[in-house]
Short mmCIF file of C-alpha atoms and ligand atoms in Angstrom, two decimals:
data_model
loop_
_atom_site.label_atom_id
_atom_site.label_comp_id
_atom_site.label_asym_id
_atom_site.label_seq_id
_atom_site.Cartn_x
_atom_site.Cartn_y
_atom_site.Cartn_z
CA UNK A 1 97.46 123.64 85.17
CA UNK A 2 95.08 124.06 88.25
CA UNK A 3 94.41 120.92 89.76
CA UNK A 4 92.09 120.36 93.31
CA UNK A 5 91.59 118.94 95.95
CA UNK A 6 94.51 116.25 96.92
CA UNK A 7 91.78 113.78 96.66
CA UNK A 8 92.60 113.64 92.97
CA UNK A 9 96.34 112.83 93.64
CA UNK A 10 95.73 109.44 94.69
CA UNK A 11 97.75 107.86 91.35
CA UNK A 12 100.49 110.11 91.98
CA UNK A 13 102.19 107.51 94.44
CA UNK A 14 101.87 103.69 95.07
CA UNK A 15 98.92 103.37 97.19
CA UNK A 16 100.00 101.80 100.96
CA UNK A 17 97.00 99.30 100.61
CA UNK A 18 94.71 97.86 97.55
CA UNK A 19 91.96 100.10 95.83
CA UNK A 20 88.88 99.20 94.19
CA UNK A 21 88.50 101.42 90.90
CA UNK A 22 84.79 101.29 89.94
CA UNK A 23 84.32 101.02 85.92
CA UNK A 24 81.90 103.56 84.33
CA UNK A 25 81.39 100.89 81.43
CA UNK A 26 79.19 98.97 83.43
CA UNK A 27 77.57 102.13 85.20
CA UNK A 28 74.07 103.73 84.03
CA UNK A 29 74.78 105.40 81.26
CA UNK A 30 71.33 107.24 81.72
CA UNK A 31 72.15 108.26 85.08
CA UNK A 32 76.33 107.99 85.06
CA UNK A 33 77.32 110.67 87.18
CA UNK A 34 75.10 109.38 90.17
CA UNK A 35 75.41 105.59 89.19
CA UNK A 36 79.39 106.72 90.08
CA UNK A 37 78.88 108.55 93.21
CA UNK A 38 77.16 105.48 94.73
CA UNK A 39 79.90 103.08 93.69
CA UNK A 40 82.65 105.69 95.05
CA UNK A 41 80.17 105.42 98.45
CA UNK A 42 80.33 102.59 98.22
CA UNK A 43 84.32 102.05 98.92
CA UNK A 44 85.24 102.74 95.57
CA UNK A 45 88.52 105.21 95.76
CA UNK A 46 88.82 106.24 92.25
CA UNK A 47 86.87 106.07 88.91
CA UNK A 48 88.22 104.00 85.92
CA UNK A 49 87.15 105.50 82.92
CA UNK A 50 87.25 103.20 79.54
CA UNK A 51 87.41 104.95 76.37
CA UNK A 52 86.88 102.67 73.42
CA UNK A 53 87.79 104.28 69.52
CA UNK A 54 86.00 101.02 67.50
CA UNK A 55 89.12 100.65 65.83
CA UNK A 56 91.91 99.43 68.75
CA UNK A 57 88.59 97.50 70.16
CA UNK A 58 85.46 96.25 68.53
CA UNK A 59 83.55 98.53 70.40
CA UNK A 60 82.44 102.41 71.35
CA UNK A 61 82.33 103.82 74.54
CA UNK A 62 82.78 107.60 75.24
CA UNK A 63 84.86 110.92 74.97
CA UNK A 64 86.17 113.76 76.07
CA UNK A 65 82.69 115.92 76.66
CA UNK A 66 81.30 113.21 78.83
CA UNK A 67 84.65 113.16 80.95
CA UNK A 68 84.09 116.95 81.36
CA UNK A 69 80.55 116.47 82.57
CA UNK A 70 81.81 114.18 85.13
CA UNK A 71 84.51 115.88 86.36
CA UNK A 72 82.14 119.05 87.42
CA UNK A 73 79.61 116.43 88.79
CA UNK A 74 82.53 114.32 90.74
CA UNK A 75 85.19 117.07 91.66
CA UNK A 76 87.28 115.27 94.21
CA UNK A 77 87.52 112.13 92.52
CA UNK A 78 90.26 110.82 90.63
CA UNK A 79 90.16 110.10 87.14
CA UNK A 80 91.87 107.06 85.80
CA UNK A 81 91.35 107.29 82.19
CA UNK A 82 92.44 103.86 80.02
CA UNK A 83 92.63 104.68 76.20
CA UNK A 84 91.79 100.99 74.19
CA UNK A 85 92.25 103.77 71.05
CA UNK A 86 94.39 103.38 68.22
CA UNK A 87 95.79 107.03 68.64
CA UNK A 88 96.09 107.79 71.76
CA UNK A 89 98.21 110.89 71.33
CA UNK A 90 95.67 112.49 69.74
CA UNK A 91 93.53 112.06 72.30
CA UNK A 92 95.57 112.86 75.69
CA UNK A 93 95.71 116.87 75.46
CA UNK A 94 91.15 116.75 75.29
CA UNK A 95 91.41 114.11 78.05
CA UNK A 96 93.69 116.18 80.50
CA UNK A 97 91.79 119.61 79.69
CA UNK A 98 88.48 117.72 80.42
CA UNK A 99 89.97 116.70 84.02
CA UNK A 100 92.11 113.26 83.67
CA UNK A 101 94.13 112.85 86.60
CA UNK A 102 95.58 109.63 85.06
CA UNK A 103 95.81 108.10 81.56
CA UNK A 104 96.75 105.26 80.26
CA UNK A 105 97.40 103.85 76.70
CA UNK A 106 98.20 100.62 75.05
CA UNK A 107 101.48 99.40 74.00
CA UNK A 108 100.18 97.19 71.29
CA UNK A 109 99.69 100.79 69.31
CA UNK A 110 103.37 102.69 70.13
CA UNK A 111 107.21 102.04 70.08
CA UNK A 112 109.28 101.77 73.05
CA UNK A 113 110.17 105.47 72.40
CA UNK A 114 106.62 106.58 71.39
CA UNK A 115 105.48 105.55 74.37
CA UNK A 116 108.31 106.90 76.28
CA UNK A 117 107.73 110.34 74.24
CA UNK A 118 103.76 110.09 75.10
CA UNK A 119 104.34 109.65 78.77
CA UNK A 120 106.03 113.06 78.81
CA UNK A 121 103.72 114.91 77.05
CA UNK A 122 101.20 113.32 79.37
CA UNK A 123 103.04 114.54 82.61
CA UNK A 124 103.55 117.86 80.87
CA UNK A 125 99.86 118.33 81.08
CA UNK A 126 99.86 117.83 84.51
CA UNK A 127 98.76 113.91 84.39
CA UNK A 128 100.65 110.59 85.83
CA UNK A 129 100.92 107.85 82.98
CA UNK A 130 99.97 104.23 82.79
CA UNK A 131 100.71 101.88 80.38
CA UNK A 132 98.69 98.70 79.30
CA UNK A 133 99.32 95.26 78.24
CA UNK A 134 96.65 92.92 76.48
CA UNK A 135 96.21 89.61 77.61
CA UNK A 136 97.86 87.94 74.53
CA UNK A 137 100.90 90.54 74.08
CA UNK A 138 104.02 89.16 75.92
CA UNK A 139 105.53 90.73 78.95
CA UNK A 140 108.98 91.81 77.19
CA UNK A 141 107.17 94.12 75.31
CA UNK A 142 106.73 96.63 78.52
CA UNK A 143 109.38 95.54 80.08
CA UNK A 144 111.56 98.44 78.66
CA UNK A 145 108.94 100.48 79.87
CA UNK A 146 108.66 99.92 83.55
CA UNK A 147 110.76 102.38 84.87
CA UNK A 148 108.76 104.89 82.36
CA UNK A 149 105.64 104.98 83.78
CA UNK A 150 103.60 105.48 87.39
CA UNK A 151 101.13 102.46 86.37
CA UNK A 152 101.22 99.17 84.62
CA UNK A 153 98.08 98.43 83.58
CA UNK A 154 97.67 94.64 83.23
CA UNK A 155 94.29 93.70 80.96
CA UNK A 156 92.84 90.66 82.73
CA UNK A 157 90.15 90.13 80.12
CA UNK A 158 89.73 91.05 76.06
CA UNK A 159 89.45 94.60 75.98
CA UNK A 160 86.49 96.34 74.49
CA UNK A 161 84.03 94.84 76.78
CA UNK A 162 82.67 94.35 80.14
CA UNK A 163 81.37 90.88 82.09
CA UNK A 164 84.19 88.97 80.76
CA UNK A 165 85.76 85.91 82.64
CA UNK A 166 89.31 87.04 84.10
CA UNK A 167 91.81 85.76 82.28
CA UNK A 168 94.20 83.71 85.21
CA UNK A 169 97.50 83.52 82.77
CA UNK A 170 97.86 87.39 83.19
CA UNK A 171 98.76 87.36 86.97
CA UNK A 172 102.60 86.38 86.00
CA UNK A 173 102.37 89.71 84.15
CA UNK A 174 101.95 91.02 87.58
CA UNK A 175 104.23 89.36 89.72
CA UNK A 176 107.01 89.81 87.21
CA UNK A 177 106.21 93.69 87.33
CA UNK A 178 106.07 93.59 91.01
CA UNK A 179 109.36 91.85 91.19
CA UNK A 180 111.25 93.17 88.36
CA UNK A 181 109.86 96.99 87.91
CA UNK A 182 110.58 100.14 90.46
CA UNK A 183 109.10 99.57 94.31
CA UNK A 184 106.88 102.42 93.65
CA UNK A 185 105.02 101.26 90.19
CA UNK A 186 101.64 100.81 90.46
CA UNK A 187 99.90 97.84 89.00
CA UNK A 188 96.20 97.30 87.76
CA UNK A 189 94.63 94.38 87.29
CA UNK A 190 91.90 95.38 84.48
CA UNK A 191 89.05 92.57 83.30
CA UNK A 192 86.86 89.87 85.08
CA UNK A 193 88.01 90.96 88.79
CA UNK A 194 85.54 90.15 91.84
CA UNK A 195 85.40 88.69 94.71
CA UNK A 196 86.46 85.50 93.48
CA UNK A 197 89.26 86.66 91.22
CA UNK A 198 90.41 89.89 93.83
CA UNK A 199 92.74 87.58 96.06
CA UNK A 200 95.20 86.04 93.41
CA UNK A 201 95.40 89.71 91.94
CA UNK A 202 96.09 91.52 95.33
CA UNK A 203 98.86 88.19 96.37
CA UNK A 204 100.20 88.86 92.98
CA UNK A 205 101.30 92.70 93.71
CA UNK A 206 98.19 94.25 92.55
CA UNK A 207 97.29 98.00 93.91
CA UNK A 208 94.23 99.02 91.96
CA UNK A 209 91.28 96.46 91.51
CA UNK A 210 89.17 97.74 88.40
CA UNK A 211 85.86 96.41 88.77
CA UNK A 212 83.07 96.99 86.27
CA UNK A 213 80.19 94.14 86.47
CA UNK A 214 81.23 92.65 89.55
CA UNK A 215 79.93 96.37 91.27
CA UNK A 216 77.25 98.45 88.93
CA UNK A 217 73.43 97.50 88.67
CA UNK A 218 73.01 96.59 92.55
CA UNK A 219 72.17 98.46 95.60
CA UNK A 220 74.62 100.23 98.17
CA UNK A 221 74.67 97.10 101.02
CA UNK A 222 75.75 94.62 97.82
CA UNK A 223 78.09 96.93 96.21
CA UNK A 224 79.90 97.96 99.59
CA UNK A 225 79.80 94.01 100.49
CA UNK A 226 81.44 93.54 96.54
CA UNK A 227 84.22 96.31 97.73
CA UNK A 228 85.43 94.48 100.93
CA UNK A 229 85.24 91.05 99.60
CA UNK A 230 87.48 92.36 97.36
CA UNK A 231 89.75 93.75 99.70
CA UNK A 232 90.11 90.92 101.96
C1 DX5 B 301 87.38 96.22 79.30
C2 DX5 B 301 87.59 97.44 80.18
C3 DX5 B 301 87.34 97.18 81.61
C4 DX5 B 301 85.94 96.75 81.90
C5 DX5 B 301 85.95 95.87 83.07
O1 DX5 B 301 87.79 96.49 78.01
O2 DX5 B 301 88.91 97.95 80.05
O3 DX5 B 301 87.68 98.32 82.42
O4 DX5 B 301 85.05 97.81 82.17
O5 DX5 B 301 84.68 95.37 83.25
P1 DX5 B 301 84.42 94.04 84.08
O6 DX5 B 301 84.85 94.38 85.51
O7 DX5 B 301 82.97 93.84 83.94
O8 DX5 B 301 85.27 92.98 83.49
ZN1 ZN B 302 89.65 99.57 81.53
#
């Protein structure tokens, strides 16, 4: 599988610093490809891209064609792609072909070796794995799985929708990951995070900020001001 620029490697190893990882859900639909260029200008490094079956989640969000369309808009960006679907390995073979560098699925939907199984297949196809954890699904259930994947991906908020108020409970999640899982797994906080929220995420071992409403629907000086408040 042909895969360029380096740009898009960025999941491939622990990041030596925090990220922000701009949400399309809260982007302009109408105008998404440009609506994500200005929050990657903005200081966003990567693009978080939430695909929602209506089944897993109460709600719809996108597939595979619209991925494609962004990845020839967006080239050099990476593409973090979070599955809240019930199936997700029917769904990681379109994903990769339309230009995931990253995907992650729930646990809540696999076995220990499912998931283990799915995380191959997804590196076969040339993509680094994540796995995710609802709020209300205890820790021990990924534990087995830490060593499995390149990304825990810890959901902060309810999945299925945006503008939600970050769930505080979840950050032992991530300080038990940071402490008990492989130096180099990365961990993303997923769900409510902004300025206000960013700090006890990053202090608890966080390496990828996803932020959806805290960024989209304001102008370049407020979004890059959102970015290094975040950051600290
Ligand atoms: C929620 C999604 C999140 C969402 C975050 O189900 O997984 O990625 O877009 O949005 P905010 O940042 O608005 O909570
Ligand atoms: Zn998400």
């Amino acid at each position: 599988m042909t895969k360029s620029p380096a740009s898009r490697d960025l999941l491939r190893n622990r990041p030596a610093a925090p990220v922000v990882a701009p949400s399309i859900l809260a982007a302009d639909f109408a105008d998404l490809a440009a609506d994500c260029r200005s929050a990657l200008d903005a200081g966003g490094q990567l693009l978080h891209i939430d695909v929602m079956d209506g089944h897993f989640v109460p709600n719809l969000s996108l597939g595979p064609a619209i991925c494609e369309k962004l990845r020839e808009a967006l080239p050099e960006v990476c593409f973090d792609v979070h599955l809240m679907i019930t199936d997700p390995a029917d769904y990681i073979e379109p994903f990769a072909k339309a230009g995931a560098d990253h995907i992650t699925f729930h646990c809540e939907v696999l076995s220990v070796d499912g998931a283990k199984s799915l995380a191959e297949r997804t590196r076969s196809l040339g993509c680094t794995a994540g796995i995710a954890i609802n709020p209300e699904t205890p820790f021990e259930l990924v534990e087995p799985l830490l060593g499995t994947f390149e990304m825990l991906l810890v959901m902060s908020v309810h999945p299925g929708f945006g503008g939600q108020s970050f769930i505080s409970e979840v950050l032992n999640k991530t300080s038990r990951a940071r402490a008990e899982g492989p130096e180099g797994l990365i961990l993303e906080m997923d769900g409510g995070v902004a300025p206000a929220t960013a700090e006890a995420c990053r202090e608890a071992g966080c390496d990828i900020l996803v932020a959806g409403s805290a960024l989209f629907g304001k102008n370049h000086l407020e979004r890059a001001s959102v970015v290094n408040k975040m950051l600290g």
